Short mmCIF file of C-alpha atoms in Angstrom, two decimals:
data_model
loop_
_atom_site.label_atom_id
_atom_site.label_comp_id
_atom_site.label_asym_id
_atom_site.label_seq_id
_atom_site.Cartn_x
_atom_site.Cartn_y
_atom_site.Cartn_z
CA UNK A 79 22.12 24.67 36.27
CA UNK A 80 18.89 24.61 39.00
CA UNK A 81 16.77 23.03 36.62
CA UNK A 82 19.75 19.59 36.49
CA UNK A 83 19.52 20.11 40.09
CA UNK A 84 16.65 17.38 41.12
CA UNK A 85 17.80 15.44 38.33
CA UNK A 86 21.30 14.97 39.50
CA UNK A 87 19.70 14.32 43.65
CA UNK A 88 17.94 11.74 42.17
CA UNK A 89 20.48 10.12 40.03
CA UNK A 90 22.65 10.50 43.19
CA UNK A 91 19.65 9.08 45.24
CA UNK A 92 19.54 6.10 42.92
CA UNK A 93 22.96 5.78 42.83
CA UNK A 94 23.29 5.38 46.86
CA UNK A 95 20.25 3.22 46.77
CA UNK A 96 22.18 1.12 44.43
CA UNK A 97 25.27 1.09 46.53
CA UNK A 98 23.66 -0.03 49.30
CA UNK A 99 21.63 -2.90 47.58
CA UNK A 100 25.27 -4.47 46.65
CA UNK A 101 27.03 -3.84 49.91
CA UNK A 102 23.91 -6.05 51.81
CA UNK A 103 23.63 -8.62 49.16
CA UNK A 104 27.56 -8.80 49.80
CA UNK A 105 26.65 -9.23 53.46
CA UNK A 106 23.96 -12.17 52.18
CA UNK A 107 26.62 -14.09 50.18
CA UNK A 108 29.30 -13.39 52.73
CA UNK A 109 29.69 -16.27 55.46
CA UNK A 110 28.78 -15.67 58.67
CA UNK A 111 32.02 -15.15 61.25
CA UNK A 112 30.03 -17.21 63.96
CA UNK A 113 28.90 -20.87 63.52
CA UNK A 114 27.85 -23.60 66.00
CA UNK A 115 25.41 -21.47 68.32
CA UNK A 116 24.51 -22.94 71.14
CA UNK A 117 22.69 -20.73 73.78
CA UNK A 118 20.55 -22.61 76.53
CA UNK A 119 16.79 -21.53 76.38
CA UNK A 120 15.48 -20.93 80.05
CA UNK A 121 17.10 -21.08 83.14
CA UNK A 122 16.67 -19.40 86.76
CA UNK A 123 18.95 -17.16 88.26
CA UNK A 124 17.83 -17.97 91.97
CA UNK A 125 16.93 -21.83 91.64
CA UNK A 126 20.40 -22.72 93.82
CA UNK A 127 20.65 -25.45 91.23
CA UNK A 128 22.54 -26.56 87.77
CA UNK A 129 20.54 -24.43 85.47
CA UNK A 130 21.19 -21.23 87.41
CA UNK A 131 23.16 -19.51 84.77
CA UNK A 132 22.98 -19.99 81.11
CA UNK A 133 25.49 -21.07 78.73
CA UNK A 134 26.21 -19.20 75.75
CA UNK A 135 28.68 -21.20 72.74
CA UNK A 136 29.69 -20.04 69.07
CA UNK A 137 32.39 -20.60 67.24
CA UNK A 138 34.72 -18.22 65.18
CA UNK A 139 35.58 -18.75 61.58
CA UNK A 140 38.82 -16.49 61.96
CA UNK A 141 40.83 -14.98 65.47
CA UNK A 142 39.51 -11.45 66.48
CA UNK A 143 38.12 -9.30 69.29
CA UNK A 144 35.14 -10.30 71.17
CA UNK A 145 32.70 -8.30 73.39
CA UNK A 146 29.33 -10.38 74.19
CA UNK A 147 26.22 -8.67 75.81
CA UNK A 148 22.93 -9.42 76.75
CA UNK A 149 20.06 -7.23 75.82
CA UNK A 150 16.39 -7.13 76.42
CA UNK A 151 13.29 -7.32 73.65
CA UNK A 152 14.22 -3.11 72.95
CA UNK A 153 17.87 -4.12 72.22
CA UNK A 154 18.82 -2.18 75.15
CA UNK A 155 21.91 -3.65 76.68
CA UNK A 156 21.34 -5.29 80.47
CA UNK A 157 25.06 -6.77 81.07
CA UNK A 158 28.08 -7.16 79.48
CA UNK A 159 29.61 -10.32 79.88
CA UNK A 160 33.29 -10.16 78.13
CA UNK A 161 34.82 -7.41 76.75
CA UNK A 162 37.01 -6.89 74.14
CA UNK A 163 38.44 -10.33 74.50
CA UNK A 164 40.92 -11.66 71.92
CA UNK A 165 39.56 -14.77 70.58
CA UNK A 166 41.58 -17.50 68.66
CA UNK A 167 39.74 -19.07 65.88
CA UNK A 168 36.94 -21.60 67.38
CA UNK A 169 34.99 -22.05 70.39
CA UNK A 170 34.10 -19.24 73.02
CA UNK A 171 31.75 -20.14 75.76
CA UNK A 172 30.40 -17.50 78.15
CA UNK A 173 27.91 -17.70 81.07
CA UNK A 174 25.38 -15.44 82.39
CA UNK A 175 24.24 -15.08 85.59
CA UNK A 176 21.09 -14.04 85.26
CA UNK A 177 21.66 -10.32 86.96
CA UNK A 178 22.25 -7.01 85.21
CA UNK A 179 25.82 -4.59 85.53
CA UNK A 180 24.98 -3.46 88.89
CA UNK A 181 24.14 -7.22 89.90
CA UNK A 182 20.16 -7.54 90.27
CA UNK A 183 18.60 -10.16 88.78
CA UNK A 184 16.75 -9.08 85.69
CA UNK A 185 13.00 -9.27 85.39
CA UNK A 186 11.54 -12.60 84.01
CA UNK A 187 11.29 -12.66 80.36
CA UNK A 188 12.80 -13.18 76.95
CA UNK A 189 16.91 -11.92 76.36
CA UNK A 190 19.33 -11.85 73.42
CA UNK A 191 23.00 -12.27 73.48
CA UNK A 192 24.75 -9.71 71.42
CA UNK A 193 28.14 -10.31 69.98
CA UNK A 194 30.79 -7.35 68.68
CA UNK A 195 33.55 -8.81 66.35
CA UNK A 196 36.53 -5.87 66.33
CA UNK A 197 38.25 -6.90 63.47
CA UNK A 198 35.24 -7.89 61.26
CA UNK A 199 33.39 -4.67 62.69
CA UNK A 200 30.15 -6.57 63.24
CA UNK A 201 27.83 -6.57 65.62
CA UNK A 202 25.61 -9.87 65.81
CA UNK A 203 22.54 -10.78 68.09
CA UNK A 204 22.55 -14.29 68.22
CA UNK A 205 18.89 -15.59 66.99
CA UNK A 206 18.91 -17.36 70.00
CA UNK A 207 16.64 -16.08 73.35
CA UNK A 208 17.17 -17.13 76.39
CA UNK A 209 13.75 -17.56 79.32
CA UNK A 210 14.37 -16.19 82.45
CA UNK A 211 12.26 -17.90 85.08
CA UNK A 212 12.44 -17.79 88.51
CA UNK A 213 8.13 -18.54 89.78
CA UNK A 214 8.41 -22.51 90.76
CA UNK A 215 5.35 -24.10 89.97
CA UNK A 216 2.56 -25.07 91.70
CA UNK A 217 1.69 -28.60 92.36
CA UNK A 218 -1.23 -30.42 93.83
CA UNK A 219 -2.06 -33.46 95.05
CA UNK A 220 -5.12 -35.21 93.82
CA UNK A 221 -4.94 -38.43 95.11
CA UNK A 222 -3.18 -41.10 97.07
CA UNK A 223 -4.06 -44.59 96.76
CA UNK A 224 -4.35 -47.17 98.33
CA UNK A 225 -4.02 -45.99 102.03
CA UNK A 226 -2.95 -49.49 103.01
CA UNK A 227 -0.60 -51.58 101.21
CA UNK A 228 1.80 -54.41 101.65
CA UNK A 229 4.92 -54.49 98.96
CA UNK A 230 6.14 -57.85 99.53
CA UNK A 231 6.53 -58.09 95.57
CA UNK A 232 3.58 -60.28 95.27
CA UNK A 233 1.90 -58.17 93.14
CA UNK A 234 -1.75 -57.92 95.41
CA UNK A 235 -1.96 -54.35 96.17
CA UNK A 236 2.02 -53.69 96.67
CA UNK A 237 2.32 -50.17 95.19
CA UNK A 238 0.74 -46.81 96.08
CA UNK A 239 -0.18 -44.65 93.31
CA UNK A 240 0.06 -40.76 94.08
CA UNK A 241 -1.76 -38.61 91.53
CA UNK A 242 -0.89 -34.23 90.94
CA UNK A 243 -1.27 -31.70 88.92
CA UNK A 244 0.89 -28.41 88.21
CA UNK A 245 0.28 -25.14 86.38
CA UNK A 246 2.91 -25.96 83.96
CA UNK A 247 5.10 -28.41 82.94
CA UNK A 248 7.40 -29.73 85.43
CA UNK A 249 9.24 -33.32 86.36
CA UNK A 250 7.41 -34.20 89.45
CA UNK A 251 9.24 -36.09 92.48
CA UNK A 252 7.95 -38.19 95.58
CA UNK A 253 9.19 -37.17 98.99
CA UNK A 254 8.54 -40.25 101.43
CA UNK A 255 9.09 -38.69 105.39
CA UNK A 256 10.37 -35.34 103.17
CA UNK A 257 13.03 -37.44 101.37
CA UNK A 258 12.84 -37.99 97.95
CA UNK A 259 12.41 -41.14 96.87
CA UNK A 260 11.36 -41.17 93.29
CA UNK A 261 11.89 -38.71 90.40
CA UNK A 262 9.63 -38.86 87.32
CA UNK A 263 10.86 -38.58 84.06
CA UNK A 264 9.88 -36.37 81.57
CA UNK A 265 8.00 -32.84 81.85
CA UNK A 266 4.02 -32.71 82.43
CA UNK A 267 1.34 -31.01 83.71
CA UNK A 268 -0.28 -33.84 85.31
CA UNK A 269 0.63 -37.66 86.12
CA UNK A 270 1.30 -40.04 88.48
CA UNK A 271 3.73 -41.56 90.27
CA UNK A 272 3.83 -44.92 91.13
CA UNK A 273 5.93 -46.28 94.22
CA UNK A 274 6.66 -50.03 95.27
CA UNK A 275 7.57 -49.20 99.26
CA UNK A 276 11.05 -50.01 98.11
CA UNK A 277 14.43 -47.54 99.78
CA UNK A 278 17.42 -47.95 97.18
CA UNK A 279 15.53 -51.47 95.98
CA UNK A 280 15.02 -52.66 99.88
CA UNK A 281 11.77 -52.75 100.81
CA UNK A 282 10.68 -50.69 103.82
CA UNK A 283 9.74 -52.23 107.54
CA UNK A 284 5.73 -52.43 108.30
CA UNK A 285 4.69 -49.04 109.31
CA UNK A 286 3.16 -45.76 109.06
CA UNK A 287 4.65 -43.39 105.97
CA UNK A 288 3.94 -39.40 104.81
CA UNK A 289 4.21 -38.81 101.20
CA UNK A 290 4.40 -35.61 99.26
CA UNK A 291 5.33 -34.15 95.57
CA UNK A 292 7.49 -31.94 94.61
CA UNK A 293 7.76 -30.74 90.80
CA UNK A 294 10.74 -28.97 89.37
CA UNK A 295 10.05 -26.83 86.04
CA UNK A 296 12.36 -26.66 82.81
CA UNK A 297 14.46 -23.67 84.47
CA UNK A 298 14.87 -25.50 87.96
CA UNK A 299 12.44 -23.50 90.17
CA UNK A 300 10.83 -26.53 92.86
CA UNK A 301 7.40 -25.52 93.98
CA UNK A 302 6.25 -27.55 96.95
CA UNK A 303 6.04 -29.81 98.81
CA UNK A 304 1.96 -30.88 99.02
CA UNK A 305 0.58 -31.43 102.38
CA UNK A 306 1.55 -34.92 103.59
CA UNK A 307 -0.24 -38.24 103.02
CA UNK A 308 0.33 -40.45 105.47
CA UNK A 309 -0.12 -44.53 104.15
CA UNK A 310 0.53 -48.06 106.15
CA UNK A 311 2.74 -50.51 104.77
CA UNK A 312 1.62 -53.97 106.14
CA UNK A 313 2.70 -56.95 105.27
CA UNK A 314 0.96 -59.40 107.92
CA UNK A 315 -0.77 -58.24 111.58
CA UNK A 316 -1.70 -59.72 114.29
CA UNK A 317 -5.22 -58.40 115.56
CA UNK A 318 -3.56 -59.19 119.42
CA UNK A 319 -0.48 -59.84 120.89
CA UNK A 320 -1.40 -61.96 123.54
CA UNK A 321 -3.54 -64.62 123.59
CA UNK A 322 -5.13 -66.62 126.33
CA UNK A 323 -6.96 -69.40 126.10
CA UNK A 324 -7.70 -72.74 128.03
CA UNK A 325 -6.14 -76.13 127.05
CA UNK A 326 -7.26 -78.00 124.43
CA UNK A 327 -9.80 -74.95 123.80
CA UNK A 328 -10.49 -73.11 120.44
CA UNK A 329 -9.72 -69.50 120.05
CA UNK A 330 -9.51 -67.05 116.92
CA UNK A 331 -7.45 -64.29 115.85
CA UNK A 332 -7.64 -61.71 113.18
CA UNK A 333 -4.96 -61.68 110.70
CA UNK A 334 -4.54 -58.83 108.56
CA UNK A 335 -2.39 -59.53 105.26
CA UNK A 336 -2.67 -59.32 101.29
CA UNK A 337 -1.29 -62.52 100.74
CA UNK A 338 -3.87 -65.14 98.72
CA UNK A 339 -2.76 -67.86 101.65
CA UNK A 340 -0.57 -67.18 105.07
CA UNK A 341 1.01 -70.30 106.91
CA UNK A 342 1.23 -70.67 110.83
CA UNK A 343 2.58 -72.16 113.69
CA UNK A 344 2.14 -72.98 117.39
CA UNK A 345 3.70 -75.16 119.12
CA UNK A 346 4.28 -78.78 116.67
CA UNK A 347 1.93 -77.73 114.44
CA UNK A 348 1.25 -75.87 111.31
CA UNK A 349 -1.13 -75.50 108.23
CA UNK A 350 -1.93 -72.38 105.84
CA UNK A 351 -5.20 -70.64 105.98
CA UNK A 352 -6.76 -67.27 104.46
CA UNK A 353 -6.14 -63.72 105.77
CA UNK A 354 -9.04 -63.59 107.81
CA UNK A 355 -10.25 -64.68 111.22
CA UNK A 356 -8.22 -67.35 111.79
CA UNK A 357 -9.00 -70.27 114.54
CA UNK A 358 -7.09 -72.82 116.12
CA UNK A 359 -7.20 -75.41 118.51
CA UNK A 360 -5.12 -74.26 121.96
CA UNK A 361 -2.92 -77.54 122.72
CA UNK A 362 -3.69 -79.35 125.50
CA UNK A 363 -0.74 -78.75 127.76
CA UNK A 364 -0.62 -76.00 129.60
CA UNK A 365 2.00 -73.37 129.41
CA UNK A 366 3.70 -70.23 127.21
CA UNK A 367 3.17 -70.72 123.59
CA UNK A 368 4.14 -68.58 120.57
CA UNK A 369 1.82 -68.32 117.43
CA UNK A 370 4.00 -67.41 114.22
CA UNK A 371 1.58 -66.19 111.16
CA UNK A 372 4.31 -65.89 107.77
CA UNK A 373 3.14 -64.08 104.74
CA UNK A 374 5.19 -64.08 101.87
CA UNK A 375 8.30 -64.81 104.15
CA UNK A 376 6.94 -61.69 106.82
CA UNK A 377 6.14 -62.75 109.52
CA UNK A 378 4.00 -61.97 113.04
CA UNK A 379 3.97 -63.30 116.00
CA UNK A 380 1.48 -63.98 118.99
CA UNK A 381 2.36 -65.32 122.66
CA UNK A 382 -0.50 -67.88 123.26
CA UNK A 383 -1.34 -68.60 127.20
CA UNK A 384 -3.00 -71.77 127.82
CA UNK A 385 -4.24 -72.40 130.94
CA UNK A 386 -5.49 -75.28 133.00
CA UNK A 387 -9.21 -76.32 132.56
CA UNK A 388 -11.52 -75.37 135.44
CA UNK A 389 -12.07 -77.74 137.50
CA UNK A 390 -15.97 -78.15 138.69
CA UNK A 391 -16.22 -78.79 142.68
#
C-alpha cells in the first residue's frame, strides 16, 4: 500500500486542482450580483463644499444582505459604511465621508469600496477607486492687463485680461474687491481670464478695482487668493475740475477717454473732437459755465469761470 501512496496524493491533488478550475470558471460564466457601478473618483473630505463626501451606487440583481466598506491599497478595511443591511433588488447608494471608524480623516490617496452580499456569500471590491484630496492648489498670477481700461462696450480697450498658472489642474475664478465675479470653465493648469468691467451684465462706475484668482481643483480644495491687482476703469476724465479763464479767451483741457471721437458742450455750443488736449474758445460773457465732455454716452463735467477782461488804465 505505501508505494500507491504518492500516486493516490497526486491523483487527489489533480483531482482538487480540477475541482477548483470548474468552481471559478462557474464564477466566470456566472453573472455578477452587482451592476450599474457608479463610485465618484476624487473628492475632499475638508473642502466645506459639494464634493466633500463621495457617492458610492450599484445595483442588485436579486434582494439580500449588504455590508459596504472602504479599504486602503493593502485591502485593509478603514470604515464601514452599512452593515448588514437588507437590500431589495436594485439601487443602493452609500456615502463616505472621507474619515475612518474612529472619525479622522484618512490620509490622501487611492481607496476601494468593498461590498459583502449575505445571501450570495460574496465579497466584491468594486473596481472602482476613489482620490482622496484635500492640498488646494496653488495659483499664480502672471499678468494683468491693461492697467487702465474703459468698458463702455465699444470694443477699444474695454476688457482686462488676467493671466495664472497652478500646479495642477483646477477651474480658475476672478475675485473683483474679493468677490467673485467670473468662473472659468473647464480644468487647466494655466489660462486666462478675460473680464468686460461688467457686475451681473451692468457695467461698473469709473474707478479704482483689485483683482485676484482663485482656482478650485477636481476634489474642491480652493487655493488662493493671489495678491491683489488693482486696475482703473475710465470711461472719460477731466484733467481739472475747474476752469478759469477770461472772456472770449482760449483755454485747453486734457481729456482722458478711449473713445475714437468725444462730443462737448459749454454754454450754446457744441462740436466733437479727439481724446486729447482739447481747446475751446471761453464765451464772451462773463459768468459760471459748465463744460460737459460725453464719451460713448459717459459723461464729465467741468465748471468753466470766465471772467471780465482786464482793463488797461
Amino acid at each position: 500500500m505505501a508505494r500507491y501512496a504518492p500516486a493516490a496524493l497526486v491523483a487527489l491533488l489533480l483531482a482538487a486542482t480540477a475541482a477548483a478550475f470548474v468552481i471559478t470558471e462557474r464564477l466566470k460564466l456566472t453573472p455578477s450580483p452587482i451592476i450599474g457601478t457608479r463610485v465618484d473618483k476624487v473628492f475632499s473630505p475638508v473642502c466645506d463644499c459639494d464634493t466633500d463626501t463621495a457617492t458610492i451606487t450599484f445595483r442588485l440583481r436579486a434582494r439580500d444582505v449588504v455590508s459596504v466598506s472602504i479599504v486602503d491599497d493593502d485591502g485593509d478595511r478603514v470604515r464601514e459604511l452599512a452593515r448588514a443591511q437588507p437590500a431589495a433588488r436594485g439601487p443602493v447608494t452609500v456615502f463616505w465621508d472621507g474619515r475612518d471608524d474612529d472619525g479622522r480623516v484618512v490620509p490622501e490617496g487611492g481607496y476601494l469600496p468593498r461590498v459583502e452580499l449575505r445571501r450570495e456569500r460574496r465579497t466584491i471590491t468594486l473596481p472602482n477607486p476613489i482620490q482622496v484630496d484635500v492640498t488646494p492648489p496653488r495659483v499664480t498670477l502672471v499678468s494683468v492687463r491693461p492697467r487702465v481700461f474703459s468698458p463702455d462696450g465699444d470694443k477699444r480697450v474695454d476688457r482686462v485680461i488676467v493671466r495664472y498658472r497652478t500646479d495642477e489642474r483646477a477651474s480658475a475664478s476672478l475675485l473683483v474687491d474679493g468677490v467673485q465675479r467670473v468662473r472659468q470653465r473647464g480644468r487647466r493648469r494655466e489660462g486666462r481670464i478675460d473680464w468686460f468691467g461688467t457686475v451681473e451684465g451692468v457695467p461698473i462706475p469709473q474707478g479704482t478695482y483689485r483683482l485676484s484668482v482663485i482656482a478650485r481643483d477636481a476634489a474642491g480644495n480652493v487655493g488662493g487668493p493671489t495678491r491683489e491687482v488693482p486696475v482703473v476703469a475710465r470711461y472719460v476724465v477731466l484733467g481739472r475740475d475747474v476752469i478759469e479763464a477770461t472772456a472770449g479767451s482760449r483755454f485747453a483741457v486734457f481729456v482722458s477717454s478711449d473713445a475714437a471721437r468725444v462730443e462737448w458742450t459749454l454754454g450754446r455750443r457744441a462740436g466733437t473732437a479727439r481724446p486729447g488736449t482739447l481747446r475751446l474758445d471761453a464765451p464772451l460773457v462773463p459768468g459760471r459755465y459748465t463744460l460737459t465732455v460725453t464719451a460713448n454716452g459717459y459723461r464729465a463735467r467741468a465748471a468753466v469761470l470766465v471772467r471780465r477782461p482786464e482793463t488797461a488804465e
